[in-house]
Short mmCIF file of C-alpha atoms and ligand atoms in Angstrom, two decimals:
data_model
loop_
_atom_site.label_atom_id
_atom_site.label_comp_id
_atom_site.label_asym_id
_atom_site.label_seq_id
_atom_site.Cartn_x
_atom_site.Cartn_y
_atom_site.Cartn_z
CA MET A 13 -56.29 -67.04 20.85
CA ASN A 14 -56.34 -63.57 22.10
CA ILE A 15 -59.30 -61.13 21.99
CA LYS A 16 -58.74 -57.69 20.64
CA VAL A 17 -61.56 -55.03 20.68
CA VAL A 18 -60.86 -52.47 17.95
CA LYS A 19 -62.52 -49.11 17.73
CA PHE A 20 -62.21 -46.97 14.64
CA GLY A 21 -62.98 -43.29 14.92
CA GLY A 22 -64.59 -40.84 12.40
CA THR A 23 -61.81 -40.25 10.00
CA SER A 24 -61.16 -44.02 9.67
CA MET A 25 -64.82 -44.38 8.55
CA ALA A 26 -65.02 -41.34 6.48
CA ASN A 27 -64.61 -42.61 2.82
CA LYS A 28 -63.82 -45.58 0.73
CA ASP A 29 -60.02 -45.33 1.06
CA ALA A 30 -60.17 -45.11 4.85
CA ILE A 31 -62.59 -47.96 5.24
CA GLU A 32 -60.50 -50.03 3.03
CA ARG A 33 -57.65 -49.52 5.35
CA VAL A 34 -59.93 -50.47 8.33
CA LYS A 35 -60.89 -53.67 6.47
CA ASN A 36 -57.19 -54.59 6.03
CA ILE A 37 -56.20 -53.92 9.66
CA ILE A 38 -59.14 -56.08 10.80
CA ASN A 39 -58.40 -58.89 8.32
CA SER A 40 -54.68 -58.91 8.97
CA ASP A 41 -55.20 -60.16 12.62
CA PRO A 42 -57.89 -62.86 13.49
CA ASP A 43 -57.70 -61.63 17.18
CA ARG A 44 -59.43 -58.36 16.03
CA ARG A 45 -62.87 -59.73 16.53
CA PHE A 46 -65.01 -57.10 18.20
CA VAL A 47 -65.14 -53.90 16.12
CA VAL A 48 -66.67 -50.71 17.46
CA VAL A 49 -67.19 -47.87 15.02
CA SER A 50 -67.83 -44.09 14.91
CA ALA A 51 -69.89 -42.33 12.45
CA PRO A 52 -68.16 -41.14 9.31
CA GLY A 53 -66.19 -38.02 9.96
CA LYS A 54 -64.67 -35.42 7.84
CA ARG A 55 -63.19 -36.53 4.45
CA PHE A 56 -61.31 -33.19 4.01
CA LYS A 57 -60.73 -29.90 5.74
CA GLY A 58 -64.09 -28.03 5.93
CA ASP A 59 -66.24 -31.21 5.48
CA GLU A 60 -69.06 -32.06 7.63
CA LYS A 61 -69.17 -34.94 10.16
CA ILE A 62 -72.12 -37.26 9.95
CA THR A 63 -72.98 -36.62 13.66
CA ASP A 64 -73.10 -32.92 13.10
CA LEU A 65 -75.29 -33.39 10.08
CA LEU A 66 -77.70 -35.56 12.01
CA LEU A 67 -77.84 -32.98 14.82
CA ALA A 68 -78.71 -30.43 12.22
CA SER A 69 -81.25 -32.67 10.88
CA TYR A 70 -82.92 -32.70 14.17
CA GLU A 71 -82.81 -28.92 14.56
CA GLU A 72 -84.28 -28.60 11.05
CA LYS A 73 -87.19 -30.90 11.92
CA LYS A 74 -87.78 -28.94 15.11
CA SER A 75 -88.01 -25.64 13.27
CA THR A 76 -89.74 -26.74 10.14
CA GLY A 77 -91.48 -30.10 10.92
CA SER A 78 -89.13 -32.08 8.51
CA CYS A 79 -85.39 -33.05 8.54
CA HIS A 80 -85.26 -33.40 4.70
CA ILE A 81 -82.64 -30.98 3.70
CA PHE A 82 -79.92 -32.02 6.07
CA PHE A 83 -80.82 -35.64 6.21
CA SER A 84 -80.31 -35.73 2.41
CA LYS A 85 -76.66 -35.00 2.97
CA VAL A 86 -76.54 -37.97 5.29
CA ARG A 87 -78.28 -40.13 2.82
CA ASP A 88 -75.81 -39.25 0.01
CA ARG A 89 -72.83 -40.11 2.04
CA PHE A 90 -74.04 -43.59 3.11
CA ILE A 91 -75.29 -44.36 -0.41
CA GLU A 92 -71.85 -43.51 -1.71
CA ILE A 93 -70.14 -45.81 0.68
CA VAL A 94 -72.51 -48.65 -0.02
CA ASN A 95 -71.96 -48.21 -3.85
CA ASP A 96 -68.16 -47.82 -3.41
CA PHE A 97 -68.20 -51.32 -1.80
CA SER A 98 -70.95 -52.77 -3.98
CA LEU A 99 -72.72 -53.95 -1.02
CA LYS A 100 -76.11 -55.85 -1.21
CA LEU A 101 -77.45 -53.91 1.85
CA ASP A 102 -80.71 -52.07 1.09
CA ILE A 103 -79.45 -48.85 2.67
CA ASN A 104 -82.32 -46.88 1.44
CA LYS A 105 -84.75 -48.92 3.54
CA TYR A 106 -82.77 -48.06 6.74
CA LEU A 107 -82.42 -44.34 5.64
CA ASP A 108 -86.16 -44.03 4.94
CA GLU A 109 -87.02 -45.35 8.34
CA ILE A 110 -84.56 -43.14 10.19
CA GLU A 111 -85.71 -40.07 8.28
CA LYS A 112 -89.32 -40.82 9.26
CA ASN A 113 -88.27 -41.43 12.96
CA ILE A 114 -86.31 -38.20 13.23
CA ASP A 115 -89.35 -36.40 11.94
CA GLN A 116 -91.26 -37.90 14.80
CA SER A 117 -88.63 -37.73 17.59
CA ASN A 118 -88.54 -35.31 20.57
CA SER A 119 -84.84 -35.75 21.57
CA PRO A 120 -81.67 -35.17 19.55
CA ASP A 121 -80.13 -38.36 20.79
CA TYR A 122 -82.00 -40.72 18.38
CA ALA A 123 -80.83 -38.66 15.42
CA ALA A 124 -77.28 -38.20 16.77
CA SER A 125 -76.85 -41.97 17.24
CA ARG A 126 -77.86 -43.01 13.73
CA GLY A 127 -74.30 -42.24 12.22
CA GLU A 128 -72.89 -44.93 14.33
CA TYR A 129 -75.69 -47.24 13.79
CA LEU A 130 -75.52 -46.94 9.94
CA SER A 131 -71.72 -47.09 10.00
CA ALA A 132 -71.77 -50.40 11.95
CA LEU A 133 -74.35 -51.92 9.62
CA VAL A 134 -72.18 -51.01 6.59
CA MET A 135 -69.09 -52.33 8.26
CA SER A 136 -70.67 -55.50 9.33
CA GLU A 137 -71.61 -56.01 5.73
CA ILE A 138 -68.13 -55.29 4.49
CA LEU A 139 -66.44 -57.64 6.95
CA GLY A 140 -69.00 -60.37 6.95
CA PHE A 141 -69.22 -59.98 10.73
CA GLU A 142 -72.53 -59.94 12.69
CA PHE A 143 -74.14 -56.55 13.53
CA VAL A 144 -74.89 -56.28 17.30
CA ASP A 145 -76.89 -53.17 18.08
CA ALA A 146 -75.64 -51.22 21.10
CA ALA A 147 -79.25 -50.53 21.91
CA ASN A 148 -79.55 -54.06 23.27
CA ILE A 149 -76.39 -54.23 25.44
CA ILE A 150 -75.53 -50.84 26.56
CA LYS A 151 -77.87 -49.47 29.21
CA PHE A 152 -78.60 -46.35 31.18
CA ASN A 153 -80.57 -46.39 34.41
CA LYS A 154 -83.83 -44.25 35.06
CA LYS A 155 -81.81 -41.28 35.98
CA GLY A 156 -79.86 -41.35 32.78
CA SER A 157 -76.55 -42.61 34.26
CA PHE A 158 -74.67 -45.31 32.48
CA ASP A 159 -75.51 -48.69 34.11
CA ALA A 160 -72.04 -50.42 34.21
CA SER A 161 -72.90 -53.71 35.87
CA TYR A 162 -76.17 -54.45 33.91
CA THR A 163 -74.29 -53.50 30.73
CA ASN A 164 -71.34 -55.67 31.51
CA ASP A 165 -73.57 -58.71 31.96
CA LEU A 166 -75.39 -58.08 28.61
CA VAL A 167 -72.23 -57.53 26.75
CA SER A 168 -70.43 -60.68 28.17
CA SER A 169 -73.41 -62.86 27.24
CA ARG A 170 -74.35 -61.42 23.98
CA LEU A 171 -70.70 -61.22 22.60
CA SER A 172 -69.78 -64.71 23.61
CA MET A 173 -69.66 -65.86 20.08
CA ASP A 174 -66.56 -67.17 18.21
CA LYS A 175 -67.15 -65.10 15.13
CA GLY A 176 -66.56 -61.37 14.70
CA ALA A 177 -69.15 -58.68 15.60
CA VAL A 178 -69.40 -54.99 14.84
CA ILE A 179 -71.07 -52.73 17.42
CA PRO A 180 -72.00 -49.06 16.86
CA GLY A 181 -70.38 -46.71 19.32
CA PHE A 182 -71.72 -43.66 21.13
CA TYR A 183 -75.19 -44.87 22.44
CA GLY A 184 -77.30 -47.12 24.40
CA THR A 185 -80.79 -47.22 25.68
CA MET A 186 -82.82 -45.96 28.67
CA PRO A 187 -85.10 -48.39 30.63
CA ASP A 188 -88.06 -47.17 28.36
CA GLY A 189 -86.19 -48.33 25.32
CA SER A 190 -85.45 -44.78 23.90
CA ILE A 191 -82.02 -44.02 22.72
CA LYS A 192 -79.46 -42.09 24.82
CA THR A 193 -75.98 -41.05 23.62
CA PHE A 194 -72.87 -40.42 25.63
CA THR A 195 -71.09 -37.14 25.36
CA ARG A 196 -69.37 -36.22 22.08
CA GLY A 197 -66.55 -38.52 21.19
CA GLY A 198 -68.28 -41.19 23.25
CA SER A 199 -67.48 -44.06 20.85
CA ASP A 200 -64.13 -44.45 22.67
CA PHE A 201 -66.13 -45.10 25.86
CA THR A 202 -68.23 -47.84 24.07
CA GLY A 203 -64.94 -49.44 22.96
CA SER A 204 -63.83 -49.70 26.68
CA ILE A 205 -67.19 -51.12 27.82
CA ILE A 206 -66.98 -53.81 25.14
CA ALA A 207 -63.34 -54.52 25.89
CA ARG A 208 -64.25 -55.10 29.58
CA GLY A 209 -67.40 -57.10 28.80
CA VAL A 210 -65.44 -59.56 26.56
CA GLN A 211 -62.43 -59.43 28.71
CA ALA A 212 -60.15 -58.41 25.87
CA ASP A 213 -56.39 -58.72 25.98
CA VAL A 214 -56.15 -55.25 24.38
CA TYR A 215 -58.44 -52.47 23.40
CA GLU A 216 -56.93 -50.97 20.21
CA ASN A 217 -58.35 -47.44 19.67
CA TRP A 218 -57.58 -46.68 15.98
CA THR A 219 -57.52 -42.95 15.10
CA ASP A 220 -55.75 -40.62 12.68
CA VAL A 221 -52.55 -39.85 14.70
CA ASP A 222 -49.65 -42.06 15.70
CA GLY A 223 -50.56 -41.86 19.35
CA PHE A 224 -50.59 -39.38 22.21
CA MET A 225 -47.93 -36.71 21.67
CA THR A 226 -45.74 -35.00 24.23
CA ALA A 227 -47.24 -31.65 23.17
CA ASP A 228 -49.79 -30.31 20.70
CA PRO A 229 -48.34 -30.58 17.10
CA ARG A 230 -49.94 -27.24 16.28
CA ILE A 231 -47.60 -25.65 18.81
CA VAL A 232 -44.46 -27.78 18.52
CA ASP A 233 -43.17 -29.33 15.26
CA ASN A 234 -43.16 -33.01 15.20
CA PRO A 235 -43.49 -33.73 19.00
CA HIS A 236 -42.40 -37.14 20.25
CA ILE A 237 -45.09 -39.90 20.62
CA ILE A 238 -45.68 -41.13 24.28
CA ASP A 239 -45.00 -44.76 24.49
CA PHE A 240 -46.61 -45.50 27.85
CA LEU A 241 -49.17 -43.27 29.49
CA SER A 242 -50.68 -44.02 32.94
CA TYR A 243 -54.53 -43.48 33.65
CA GLU A 244 -53.56 -40.64 35.88
CA GLU A 245 -51.32 -38.89 33.29
CA LEU A 246 -54.05 -39.42 30.65
CA ARG A 247 -56.63 -37.65 32.88
CA GLU A 248 -54.25 -34.69 33.45
CA LEU A 249 -53.34 -34.28 29.84
CA SER A 250 -56.84 -34.81 28.38
CA TYR A 251 -58.25 -32.43 30.90
CA MET A 252 -55.76 -29.77 29.85
CA GLY A 253 -56.78 -30.24 26.15
CA ALA A 254 -55.00 -33.25 24.73
CA SER A 255 -58.00 -34.67 22.91
CA VAL A 256 -56.94 -37.98 21.29
CA LEU A 257 -59.12 -40.08 23.47
CA HIS A 258 -62.44 -39.44 25.42
CA PRO A 259 -61.16 -39.04 29.06
CA SER A 260 -63.97 -41.33 30.37
CA SER A 261 -62.44 -44.24 28.46
CA ILE A 262 -60.40 -45.47 31.23
CA PHE A 263 -63.35 -45.83 33.71
CA PRO A 264 -64.76 -49.17 32.53
CA LEU A 265 -61.24 -50.68 32.43
CA GLN A 266 -60.08 -49.37 35.80
CA SER A 267 -60.72 -52.57 37.63
CA THR A 268 -58.99 -54.66 34.86
CA SER A 269 -55.54 -54.89 33.39
CA ILE A 270 -56.67 -54.38 29.81
CA PRO A 271 -54.45 -51.82 28.14
CA ILE A 272 -55.60 -49.26 25.62
CA ASN A 273 -53.36 -48.94 22.67
CA VAL A 274 -53.99 -45.76 20.57
CA ARG A 275 -53.04 -46.61 16.89
CA ASN A 276 -53.17 -44.81 13.55
CA THR A 277 -55.28 -46.25 10.77
CA PHE A 278 -53.24 -44.31 8.39
CA ASN A 279 -49.95 -45.56 9.57
CA PRO A 280 -50.63 -48.97 10.93
CA SER A 281 -46.92 -49.83 11.33
CA ALA A 282 -46.50 -47.38 14.16
CA VAL A 283 -46.93 -49.14 17.53
CA GLY A 284 -48.82 -46.19 19.03
CA THR A 285 -49.31 -45.29 22.64
CA PHE A 286 -50.13 -47.84 25.43
CA ILE A 287 -52.29 -46.56 28.08
CA LEU A 288 -51.93 -48.55 31.30
CA LYS A 289 -53.22 -48.32 34.90
CA ASP A 290 -49.66 -48.27 36.07
CA THR A 291 -46.50 -47.54 34.16
CA SER A 292 -43.95 -47.78 36.99
CA ASP A 293 -42.29 -50.73 35.43
CA LYS A 294 -41.94 -49.02 32.14
CA LYS A 295 -39.10 -46.85 30.97
CA THR A 296 -40.61 -43.46 30.81
CA SER A 297 -38.98 -40.00 30.46
CA LEU A 298 -38.86 -37.36 33.28
CA ILE A 299 -41.83 -35.60 31.74
CA THR A 300 -44.51 -37.60 29.88
CA GLY A 301 -46.38 -34.64 28.31
CA ILE A 302 -47.30 -31.02 28.39
CA ALA A 303 -50.78 -29.63 27.59
CA GLY A 304 -52.56 -26.38 28.30
CA ARG A 305 -55.52 -24.21 27.55
CA THR A 306 -56.76 -20.74 28.01
CA GLY A 307 -60.06 -19.66 29.36
CA PHE A 308 -59.50 -19.46 33.19
CA THR A 309 -60.18 -16.69 35.75
CA THR A 310 -58.27 -16.13 39.01
CA PHE A 311 -59.97 -14.56 42.00
CA PHE A 312 -57.08 -13.27 44.16
CA ILE A 313 -57.85 -12.59 47.88
CA ARG A 314 -55.49 -11.09 50.56
CA LYS A 315 -56.20 -10.57 54.19
CA ALA A 316 -53.75 -9.95 57.00
CA LEU A 317 -53.74 -12.93 59.42
CA MET A 318 -55.80 -14.92 57.09
CA ASN A 319 -53.97 -18.07 58.23
CA ASN A 320 -55.30 -17.65 61.76
CA GLU A 321 -58.94 -17.18 60.84
CA ILE A 322 -60.45 -20.54 61.32
CA GLY A 323 -63.11 -21.24 58.54
CA PHE A 324 -61.86 -18.67 56.08
CA CYS A 325 -61.41 -21.15 53.37
CA ARG A 326 -64.73 -22.87 54.03
CA LYS A 327 -66.57 -19.62 53.84
CA ILE A 328 -65.02 -18.82 50.48
CA LEU A 329 -65.53 -22.22 49.05
CA SER A 330 -69.13 -22.34 49.99
CA ILE A 331 -69.72 -19.19 47.99
CA PHE A 332 -68.33 -20.91 44.95
CA GLU A 333 -70.45 -23.98 45.77
CA TYR A 334 -73.51 -21.80 46.02
CA TYR A 335 -72.99 -20.49 42.44
CA ASP A 336 -72.25 -24.08 41.20
CA ILE A 337 -68.77 -23.11 40.10
CA SER A 338 -66.02 -25.66 40.14
CA ILE A 339 -62.57 -24.52 41.45
CA GLU A 340 -59.77 -25.82 39.41
CA HIS A 341 -56.85 -24.74 41.53
CA MET A 342 -56.50 -23.08 44.90
CA PRO A 343 -52.80 -22.04 45.54
CA THR A 344 -52.50 -20.36 48.96
CA GLY A 345 -50.01 -18.19 50.87
CA ILE A 346 -50.01 -17.25 54.49
CA ASP A 347 -52.27 -14.25 53.84
CA THR A 348 -53.29 -14.90 50.31
CA MET A 349 -55.51 -17.20 48.37
CA SER A 350 -56.11 -17.48 44.65
CA LEU A 351 -58.96 -19.43 43.17
CA ILE A 352 -58.77 -20.48 39.58
CA VAL A 353 -62.16 -21.22 37.88
CA PRO A 354 -63.15 -21.76 34.18
CA ASN A 355 -64.37 -18.56 32.57
CA ASP A 356 -67.48 -20.28 31.12
CA HIS A 357 -68.80 -20.65 34.65
CA LEU A 358 -68.79 -16.92 35.02
CA THR A 359 -71.58 -15.82 32.58
CA ASP A 360 -73.19 -12.49 32.82
CA GLY A 361 -70.67 -10.76 34.97
CA LEU A 362 -71.12 -13.33 37.82
CA GLU A 363 -67.69 -12.38 39.13
CA PHE A 364 -68.96 -9.05 40.39
CA GLU A 365 -71.68 -10.66 42.41
CA ILE A 366 -69.11 -13.22 43.77
CA ILE A 367 -66.69 -10.50 44.76
CA GLU A 368 -69.54 -8.65 46.70
CA LYS A 369 -70.49 -11.97 48.55
CA ILE A 370 -66.80 -12.58 49.43
CA ARG A 371 -66.48 -8.97 50.73
CA GLY A 372 -69.52 -9.41 52.82
CA GLU A 373 -68.47 -12.83 54.16
CA VAL A 374 -64.78 -12.48 55.00
CA ASN A 375 -64.00 -8.80 54.66
CA PRO A 376 -60.64 -9.13 52.63
CA ASP A 377 -57.98 -6.36 52.48
CA VAL A 378 -57.75 -6.96 48.79
CA ILE A 379 -59.74 -8.82 46.20
CA PHE A 380 -59.47 -8.70 42.40
CA VAL A 381 -60.28 -10.77 39.50
CA TYR A 382 -57.96 -11.57 36.57
CA LYS A 383 -59.80 -12.97 33.58
CA ASN A 384 -57.16 -14.03 31.15
CA ILE A 385 -55.28 -17.01 32.50
CA ALA A 386 -53.97 -19.97 30.64
CA LEU A 387 -53.02 -23.12 32.56
CA ILE A 388 -50.26 -25.58 31.48
CA ALA A 389 -49.82 -28.83 32.95
CA ILE A 390 -46.41 -30.45 32.95
CA VAL A 391 -47.19 -34.17 33.56
CA GLY A 392 -45.34 -37.27 34.37
CA HIS A 393 -44.69 -39.82 37.02
CA GLY A 394 -41.02 -39.66 36.13
CA MET A 395 -40.53 -36.35 37.97
CA SER A 396 -41.45 -37.57 41.43
CA ASN A 397 -38.55 -37.63 43.82
CA GLN A 398 -36.36 -36.06 41.17
CA THR A 399 -34.71 -32.81 41.93
CA GLY A 400 -34.60 -29.77 39.52
CA THR A 401 -37.68 -30.49 37.40
CA ALA A 402 -39.49 -27.34 38.50
CA ALA A 403 -36.32 -25.28 38.39
CA ARG A 404 -35.89 -26.31 34.68
CA VAL A 405 -39.51 -25.41 33.93
CA PHE A 406 -39.18 -21.93 35.41
CA THR A 407 -35.73 -21.30 33.94
CA ALA A 408 -37.17 -22.11 30.46
CA LEU A 409 -40.03 -19.80 30.95
CA ALA A 410 -37.80 -16.94 32.24
CA ALA A 411 -35.47 -17.38 29.31
CA ALA A 412 -38.52 -17.02 26.90
CA ASN A 413 -39.48 -13.84 28.98
CA ILE A 414 -42.67 -15.29 30.05
CA ASN A 415 -44.25 -14.11 33.28
CA VAL A 416 -45.63 -16.83 35.51
CA LYS A 417 -48.84 -15.77 37.28
CA MET A 418 -49.51 -18.95 39.33
CA ILE A 419 -47.72 -22.27 40.24
CA ASP A 420 -49.38 -25.22 41.77
CA GLN A 421 -47.89 -28.62 42.42
CA GLY A 422 -49.58 -31.41 44.44
CA SER A 423 -47.57 -33.58 46.62
CA SER A 424 -48.16 -36.64 44.38
CA GLU A 425 -45.58 -34.80 42.09
CA ILE A 426 -47.39 -36.11 39.05
CA ASN A 427 -47.78 -32.56 37.66
CA ILE A 428 -46.71 -29.01 37.94
CA ILE A 429 -49.37 -26.61 36.94
CA VAL A 430 -48.27 -23.11 35.71
CA GLY A 431 -50.59 -20.15 35.05
CA VAL A 432 -49.50 -17.60 32.41
CA ASN A 433 -51.28 -14.83 30.41
CA GLY A 434 -53.57 -16.23 27.84
CA GLU A 435 -51.51 -14.85 24.99
CA ASP A 436 -48.37 -16.55 26.24
CA LEU A 437 -49.88 -20.05 26.21
CA ASN A 438 -48.22 -21.33 22.96
CA ARG A 439 -44.82 -19.81 23.59
CA ALA A 440 -44.79 -21.10 27.14
CA ILE A 441 -45.58 -24.76 25.94
CA ALA A 442 -42.93 -24.60 23.28
CA ALA A 443 -40.26 -23.16 25.81
CA ILE A 444 -41.00 -26.06 28.24
CA TYR A 445 -41.15 -28.70 25.46
CA HIS A 446 -37.68 -27.68 24.23
CA GLU A 447 -36.32 -27.75 27.57
CA PHE A 448 -37.20 -31.47 28.14
CA PHE A 449 -37.44 -33.03 24.73
N1 LIG B 25 -69.80 -39.52 16.32
C1 LIG B 25 -69.85 -39.12 17.58
C2 LIG B 25 -69.14 -37.66 17.71
O1 LIG B 25 -68.86 -37.08 16.71
C3 LIG B 25 -69.10 -39.97 18.62
C4 LIG B 25 -67.78 -40.46 18.28
O2 LIG B 25 -67.37 -40.30 17.29
O3 LIG B 25 -67.09 -40.95 19.18
O4 LIG B 25 -68.99 -37.11 18.74
#
């Protein structure tokens, strides 16, 4: 018998109809034994996610001493689900205790985690599976970093049962027993941790889309679904804005050969996307996917004979290090250098201070800042050692009359990064998409 870990996201847990689907998916395959759930998400456009309501409850208690108004909304949603499934679970008992605890807590993490906690309680009742609290098996160290090896031991021994179990996503505990959450969307990460701990054959991540798409469906109509995605490609695409899966989800699985299969709760017949460490033996297309986002700034520096000046790069880089700014890309010419950084690292006009520092340190002939850059990543192992891919990208952009402001390609040839004006982002993605798909 195989072991499948299945994780269901917020939309899959949002209401009766969705949870009914989740139940059918699990019951249709006895291998689906370990179930990780998110908190109920939005039921319709404009609705509120439980996690957001819980964070608002914590803010309310901080300013007024009680979380009652926002917590009532959380209460109503869980009572509705319990009634919809005619569960025997005394949900009010749990809700009362949580409301009291939020009123006494000093950190938002406890409140934020309770959506997953309640969601898992309800789901274990619906499925007749055991409830296993993530607090007992997912651990952080004193510094607040995830403790992978301790957690792995706990998960393997606690989940060595034959029957099914439901585990809440998104949180674990600190050595003092207090709750700590992962970053938002972190239930995906919990799913990977569990998959590794139980040595699953596959980690199915059930969401509300048919898989990873070759481009953002808000920009391109009906983009293709990616069949196979490598870890590296996933990192590149997620970083650039493709948000189907929490980008950290691959880390617990890196030393294993467990595939992640992204599936759609609302279209279970679709096979979805398989995310594998290595896709070299799979048939993949030239380009696996295209993603992009706005919000970058370029520092352009020119100095005659820059290439002869030993230590030039180091001096510039240490200025950015001093201000704690991460550099995303750094294309260079013989006498020029561009540094691309995220806008949100440049609050309060910090760029002017940096310009002055650079002037003082390396005395450039020209330095200027351009604040409105969008970056697009054209990603795919398929393009390595193939001629003409870059030419096709730039021909497509030229035909769409889009000015390219920056080009960067590493020698791994897994991606080509193109910088364009912020307002050209969507048009550029569409032009490249139509060239390749
Ligand atoms: N519920 C949490 C969030 O909204 C975690 C998750 O769904 O993965 O971010």
